[in-house]
């Protein structure tokens, strides 16, 4: 397992525009596109080989989403990163979670949705040396309250079988300025991650793990001024390292290098190693 140095990325931003109760998922597709554009060029030791990135359409069914995760997990690789963006709902017993998918109603959202357990199981039994699940989601007030109960779905966040990185926040329609940002929208967790990968963080090393980057994400979100959001950071260490373009710019400051060259070197698609002779 994990014999290959390749990496796999699956990004799922699920939208359900037909149901007003799930309007908070309207920007999930946007956030998925941001992450799918930012992450492949951010791997510290190079971009993914062709065909190792899966961006699932926001109106896809749960089976299509799960198949994308299963196909990626079935490959051998260094690490597998799966991103889930949108609205989470719980089963009637308030013990399990699912990502709401297009065409769902309040009555069938859990049954039609992408079950959290399915995604985690596919990742655990895959062929990668390491996995990470990135989540940018909101839940209604009932599910939010159940997250704090023993035996509730909150245990999925606290004791996940795969490392977890992300944000789950309560969503109450109509209370402007007091709710979490829509997953994938400006000011959301995924938007903050994509922005930091593009610009980097001054004072950080050239290679950062998600755990290293997490404090900067929190600062960008303004978590100290925001109440309610539940943010989860993975443990330190691991094989997944992300490029910090600000570190390279910092080393070159003060040297006889033009601003134009600094800008080129700071781009996420610029080479981090000289080409082989």
CSV table of C-alpha atoms in Angstrom, one decimal:
chain,number,residue,atom,x,y,z
A,1,UNK,CA,0.0,0.0,0.0
A,2,UNK,CA,1.2,3.5,-0.9
A,3,UNK,CA,4.1,2.3,-3.0
A,4,UNK,CA,3.7,5.0,-5.5
A,5,UNK,CA,4.7,8.6,-4.9
A,6,UNK,CA,1.7,9.9,-6.8
A,7,UNK,CA,-1.2,11.7,-5.0
A,8,UNK,CA,-4.9,11.7,-5.6
A,9,UNK,CA,-7.4,14.6,-5.1
A,10,UNK,CA,-11.2,14.3,-5.2
A,11,UNK,CA,-13.2,17.5,-4.8
A,12,UNK,CA,-16.9,17.4,-4.2
A,13,UNK,CA,-19.0,20.5,-3.8
A,14,UNK,CA,-22.6,19.4,-3.7
A,15,UNK,CA,-25.4,21.9,-4.4
A,16,UNK,CA,-29.2,21.5,-4.0
A,17,UNK,CA,-30.7,24.5,-5.6
A,18,UNK,CA,-34.2,23.1,-5.9
A,19,UNK,CA,-34.9,23.0,-2.1
A,20,UNK,CA,-35.0,26.3,-0.2
A,21,UNK,CA,-34.0,24.7,3.0
A,22,UNK,CA,-30.7,23.8,1.5
A,23,UNK,CA,-29.9,27.2,0.0
A,24,UNK,CA,-26.7,27.3,2.0
A,25,UNK,CA,-25.1,24.9,-0.4
A,26,UNK,CA,-25.4,27.3,-3.4
A,27,UNK,CA,-21.7,28.2,-3.5
A,28,UNK,CA,-20.3,24.7,-2.9
A,29,UNK,CA,-19.5,24.2,-6.5
A,30,UNK,CA,-17.5,27.5,-6.5
A,31,UNK,CA,-15.5,26.4,-3.6
A,32,UNK,CA,-14.8,23.0,-5.1
A,33,UNK,CA,-13.5,24.7,-8.3
A,34,UNK,CA,-11.2,26.9,-6.2
A,35,UNK,CA,-9.7,24.0,-4.4
A,36,UNK,CA,-9.4,21.9,-7.5
A,37,UNK,CA,-7.5,24.8,-9.1
A,38,UNK,CA,-5.3,25.6,-6.1
A,39,UNK,CA,-4.3,22.2,-4.6
A,40,UNK,CA,-2.7,20.3,-7.5
A,41,UNK,CA,-0.1,23.1,-8.0
A,42,UNK,CA,0.5,23.3,-4.2
A,43,UNK,CA,1.9,19.9,-3.5
A,44,UNK,CA,5.4,20.6,-2.3
A,45,UNK,CA,7.1,18.0,-4.4
A,46,UNK,CA,5.4,18.7,-7.7
A,47,UNK,CA,2.0,18.7,-9.4
A,48,UNK,CA,-0.2,15.6,-9.7
A,49,UNK,CA,0.3,13.3,-12.7
A,50,UNK,CA,-2.4,13.6,-15.3
A,51,UNK,CA,-5.7,12.0,-14.4
A,52,UNK,CA,-5.2,12.1,-10.6
A,53,UNK,CA,-7.6,15.0,-10.0
A,54,UNK,CA,-11.4,14.4,-9.9
A,55,UNK,CA,-13.7,17.4,-9.7
A,56,UNK,CA,-17.2,16.1,-9.3
A,57,UNK,CA,-20.1,18.2,-10.8
A,58,UNK,CA,-22.1,20.0,-8.1
A,59,UNK,CA,-25.4,18.4,-9.3
A,60,UNK,CA,-24.1,14.8,-9.3
A,61,UNK,CA,-25.9,12.0,-7.5
A,62,UNK,CA,-24.4,10.4,-4.4
A,63,UNK,CA,-23.4,7.3,-6.3
A,64,UNK,CA,-21.4,9.3,-8.8
A,65,UNK,CA,-19.6,11.1,-5.9
A,66,UNK,CA,-18.9,7.9,-4.1
A,67,UNK,CA,-17.6,6.2,-7.2
A,68,UNK,CA,-15.1,9.1,-7.7
A,69,UNK,CA,-13.8,8.6,-4.1
A,70,UNK,CA,-13.6,4.8,-4.5
A,71,UNK,CA,-11.8,4.9,-7.9
A,72,UNK,CA,-9.2,7.3,-6.4
A,73,UNK,CA,-8.8,5.3,-3.2
A,74,UNK,CA,-8.3,2.1,-5.2
A,75,UNK,CA,-5.1,3.4,-6.7
A,76,UNK,CA,-1.7,3.1,-5.0
A,77,UNK,CA,-0.3,6.5,-3.9
A,78,UNK,CA,1.5,8.6,-1.4
A,79,UNK,CA,-1.6,10.3,-0.2
A,80,UNK,CA,-5.3,10.8,-0.9
A,81,UNK,CA,-7.1,14.1,-0.2
A,82,UNK,CA,-10.9,14.2,-0.5
A,83,UNK,CA,-12.8,17.5,-0.1
A,84,UNK,CA,-16.5,17.7,0.9
A,85,UNK,CA,-18.3,21.0,0.6
A,86,UNK,CA,-22.0,21.7,1.2
A,87,UNK,CA,-24.8,21.0,3.6
A,88,UNK,CA,-24.7,18.1,6.0
A,89,UNK,CA,-27.8,16.4,7.4
A,90,UNK,CA,-28.2,13.7,10.0
A,91,UNK,CA,-30.1,10.4,10.0
A,92,UNK,CA,-33.3,10.2,12.0
A,93,UNK,CA,-31.4,8.9,15.1
A,94,UNK,CA,-28.9,11.8,14.9
A,95,UNK,CA,-25.9,9.5,14.8
A,96,UNK,CA,-24.7,9.7,11.2
A,97,UNK,CA,-24.1,12.4,8.6
A,98,UNK,CA,-24.6,12.8,4.9
A,99,UNK,CA,-23.8,15.5,2.4
A,100,UNK,CA,-27.0,16.8,0.7
A,101,UNK,CA,-27.1,16.2,-3.0
A,102,UNK,CA,-29.1,17.7,-5.9
A,103,UNK,CA,-32.7,16.8,-6.1
A,104,UNK,CA,-33.1,16.2,-2.4
A,105,UNK,CA,-36.0,17.3,-0.2
A,106,UNK,CA,-36.2,17.7,3.5
A,107,UNK,CA,-37.8,14.3,3.8
A,108,UNK,CA,-35.3,12.3,1.8
A,109,UNK,CA,-32.0,14.3,2.1
A,110,UNK,CA,-30.2,11.8,4.3
A,111,UNK,CA,-31.3,8.8,2.2
A,112,UNK,CA,-30.3,10.5,-1.1
A,113,UNK,CA,-27.1,12.1,0.3
A,114,UNK,CA,-23.5,11.0,0.3
A,115,UNK,CA,-23.0,9.2,3.6
A,116,UNK,CA,-20.0,10.3,5.6
A,117,UNK,CA,-19.4,6.7,6.5
A,118,UNK,CA,-19.2,5.6,2.9
A,119,UNK,CA,-16.5,8.2,2.1
A,120,UNK,CA,-14.4,7.4,5.2
A,121,UNK,CA,-14.7,3.6,4.6
A,122,UNK,CA,-13.5,4.0,1.0
A,123,UNK,CA,-10.5,6.1,2.1
A,124,UNK,CA,-9.5,3.8,5.0
A,125,UNK,CA,-9.6,0.7,2.8
A,126,UNK,CA,-7.7,2.4,-0.1
A,127,UNK,CA,-4.2,2.0,-1.5
A,128,UNK,CA,-2.7,5.2,-0.2
A,129,UNK,CA,-0.1,5.5,2.6
A,130,UNK,CA,-1.9,8.5,4.0
A,131,UNK,CA,-5.3,10.2,3.7
A,132,UNK,CA,-6.9,13.5,4.6
A,133,UNK,CA,-10.6,14.6,4.5
A,134,UNK,CA,-11.1,18.3,4.1
A,135,UNK,CA,-14.6,19.5,5.0
A,136,UNK,CA,-16.3,22.9,4.5
A,137,UNK,CA,-20.0,22.4,5.6
A,138,UNK,CA,-22.9,23.8,7.5
A,139,UNK,CA,-25.7,22.1,9.4
A,140,UNK,CA,-29.1,23.2,10.7
A,141,UNK,CA,-29.7,24.1,14.4
A,142,UNK,CA,-31.0,20.6,15.3
A,143,UNK,CA,-28.0,18.8,13.9
A,144,UNK,CA,-25.6,21.4,15.4
A,145,UNK,CA,-27.0,20.8,18.9
A,146,UNK,CA,-26.7,17.1,18.4
A,147,UNK,CA,-23.0,17.4,17.7
A,148,UNK,CA,-22.3,18.0,21.3
A,149,UNK,CA,-24.3,15.0,22.6
A,150,UNK,CA,-22.6,11.7,23.5
A,151,UNK,CA,-23.2,9.1,20.8
A,152,UNK,CA,-24.2,11.9,18.4
A,153,UNK,CA,-22.7,12.7,15.0
A,154,UNK,CA,-20.1,14.9,16.6
A,155,UNK,CA,-18.1,11.8,17.3
A,156,UNK,CA,-17.5,11.4,13.6
A,157,UNK,CA,-15.6,14.7,13.8
A,158,UNK,CA,-13.7,13.9,17.0
A,159,UNK,CA,-12.8,10.3,16.2
A,160,UNK,CA,-12.7,10.1,12.5
A,161,UNK,CA,-10.9,7.1,11.1
A,162,UNK,CA,-9.1,9.4,8.7
A,163,UNK,CA,-7.4,12.7,9.6
A,164,UNK,CA,-9.9,15.6,9.3
A,165,UNK,CA,-9.3,19.2,8.4
A,166,UNK,CA,-12.1,21.7,8.1
A,167,UNK,CA,-15.0,23.7,9.4
A,168,UNK,CA,-18.6,22.7,10.3
A,169,UNK,CA,-20.8,25.6,11.3
A,170,UNK,CA,-24.5,26.2,12.2
A,171,UNK,CA,-26.7,27.7,9.6
A,172,UNK,CA,-29.9,29.7,10.3
A,173,UNK,CA,-31.4,31.3,7.3
A,174,UNK,CA,-32.4,35.0,7.5
A,175,UNK,CA,-30.1,36.1,10.2
A,176,UNK,CA,-27.8,38.3,8.2
A,177,UNK,CA,-24.3,38.8,9.5
A,178,UNK,CA,-24.6,36.2,12.2
A,179,UNK,CA,-24.2,33.0,10.3
A,180,UNK,CA,-21.2,31.1,8.9
A,181,UNK,CA,-20.3,31.9,5.3
A,182,UNK,CA,-21.8,29.5,2.8
A,183,UNK,CA,-19.4,26.7,2.1
A,184,UNK,CA,-17.3,27.7,-0.9
A,185,UNK,CA,-18.4,31.3,-0.8
A,186,UNK,CA,-16.1,34.3,-0.1
A,187,UNK,CA,-15.1,34.1,3.6
A,188,UNK,CA,-15.6,30.3,3.8
A,189,UNK,CA,-13.0,27.8,5.0
A,190,UNK,CA,-12.3,26.5,1.5
A,191,UNK,CA,-12.0,30.0,0.2
A,192,UNK,CA,-9.5,30.8,2.9
A,193,UNK,CA,-7.4,27.7,2.1
A,194,UNK,CA,-7.4,28.4,-1.6
A,195,UNK,CA,-6.4,32.0,-1.0
A,196,UNK,CA,-3.5,31.1,1.3
A,197,UNK,CA,-2.2,28.5,-1.1
A,198,UNK,CA,-2.1,31.1,-3.8
A,199,UNK,CA,-0.5,33.9,-1.8
A,200,UNK,CA,1.4,32.0,0.9
A,201,UNK,CA,2.0,33.1,4.5
A,202,UNK,CA,4.9,35.4,5.5
A,203,UNK,CA,7.1,33.9,8.1
A,204,UNK,CA,6.2,30.3,7.4
A,205,UNK,CA,8.6,27.7,6.0
A,206,UNK,CA,8.7,26.8,2.3
A,207,UNK,CA,6.8,23.5,3.0
A,208,UNK,CA,3.9,23.5,5.4
A,209,UNK,CA,1.5,20.7,6.5
A,210,UNK,CA,-2.2,21.3,6.8
A,211,UNK,CA,-1.7,21.4,10.6
A,212,UNK,CA,0.9,24.2,10.1
A,213,UNK,CA,-1.4,26.1,7.8
A,214,UNK,CA,-4.4,25.8,10.1
A,215,UNK,CA,-3.7,28.8,12.4
A,216,UNK,CA,-3.3,31.1,9.3
A,217,UNK,CA,-6.6,29.8,8.0
A,218,UNK,CA,-8.3,30.6,11.3
A,219,UNK,CA,-6.8,34.0,11.3
A,220,UNK,CA,-8.0,34.7,7.7
A,221,UNK,CA,-11.5,33.6,8.8
A,222,UNK,CA,-11.5,35.9,11.7
A,223,UNK,CA,-12.4,33.1,14.1
A,224,UNK,CA,-11.7,35.2,17.2
A,225,UNK,CA,-14.6,37.4,16.2
A,226,UNK,CA,-16.9,34.6,15.0
A,227,UNK,CA,-18.8,32.4,17.3
A,228,UNK,CA,-20.3,29.0,16.5
A,229,UNK,CA,-17.9,27.5,13.9
A,230,UNK,CA,-16.3,24.2,14.8
A,231,UNK,CA,-12.9,24.0,13.2
A,232,UNK,CA,-10.8,20.8,13.2
A,233,UNK,CA,-7.1,20.6,12.5
A,234,UNK,CA,-5.2,17.4,11.7
A,235,UNK,CA,-2.4,16.2,13.8
A,236,UNK,CA,1.1,17.4,13.1
A,237,UNK,CA,3.4,15.5,10.7
A,238,UNK,CA,2.5,13.5,7.7
A,239,UNK,CA,3.5,13.2,4.0
A,240,UNK,CA,1.2,15.9,2.7
A,241,UNK,CA,3.2,19.1,2.4
A,242,UNK,CA,2.0,22.2,0.7
A,243,UNK,CA,4.1,24.9,-0.9
A,244,UNK,CA,4.3,28.3,0.7
A,245,UNK,CA,5.2,30.8,-2.1
A,246,UNK,CA,5.7,33.6,0.5
A,247,UNK,CA,8.8,31.8,1.8
A,248,UNK,CA,10.5,32.0,-1.5
A,249,UNK,CA,9.6,35.6,-2.0
A,250,UNK,CA,11.0,36.3,1.5
A,251,UNK,CA,14.3,34.7,0.8
A,252,UNK,CA,14.7,36.7,-2.4
A,253,UNK,CA,13.8,40.1,-0.9
A,254,UNK,CA,16.8,42.3,-0.7
A,255,UNK,CA,18.6,40.5,-3.4
A,256,UNK,CA,19.2,42.1,-6.8
A,257,UNK,CA,16.1,40.5,-8.3
A,258,UNK,CA,13.4,42.4,-10.1
A,259,UNK,CA,9.8,42.5,-8.9
A,260,UNK,CA,8.7,40.9,-12.1
A,261,UNK,CA,10.9,37.8,-11.4
A,262,UNK,CA,9.6,37.7,-7.8
A,263,UNK,CA,6.1,37.6,-9.2
A,264,UNK,CA,6.9,34.8,-11.6
A,265,UNK,CA,8.6,32.7,-8.9
A,266,UNK,CA,5.7,33.2,-6.6
A,267,UNK,CA,3.2,31.8,-8.9
A,268,UNK,CA,1.8,28.4,-7.9
A,269,UNK,CA,2.6,26.8,-11.2
A,270,UNK,CA,6.2,27.9,-11.2
A,271,UNK,CA,8.8,25.1,-10.9
A,272,UNK,CA,10.2,24.3,-7.4
A,273,UNK,CA,13.1,22.3,-8.8
A,274,UNK,CA,15.3,23.0,-11.7
A,275,UNK,CA,14.5,20.8,-14.7
A,276,UNK,CA,16.8,17.8,-15.1
A,277,UNK,CA,19.6,18.0,-17.6
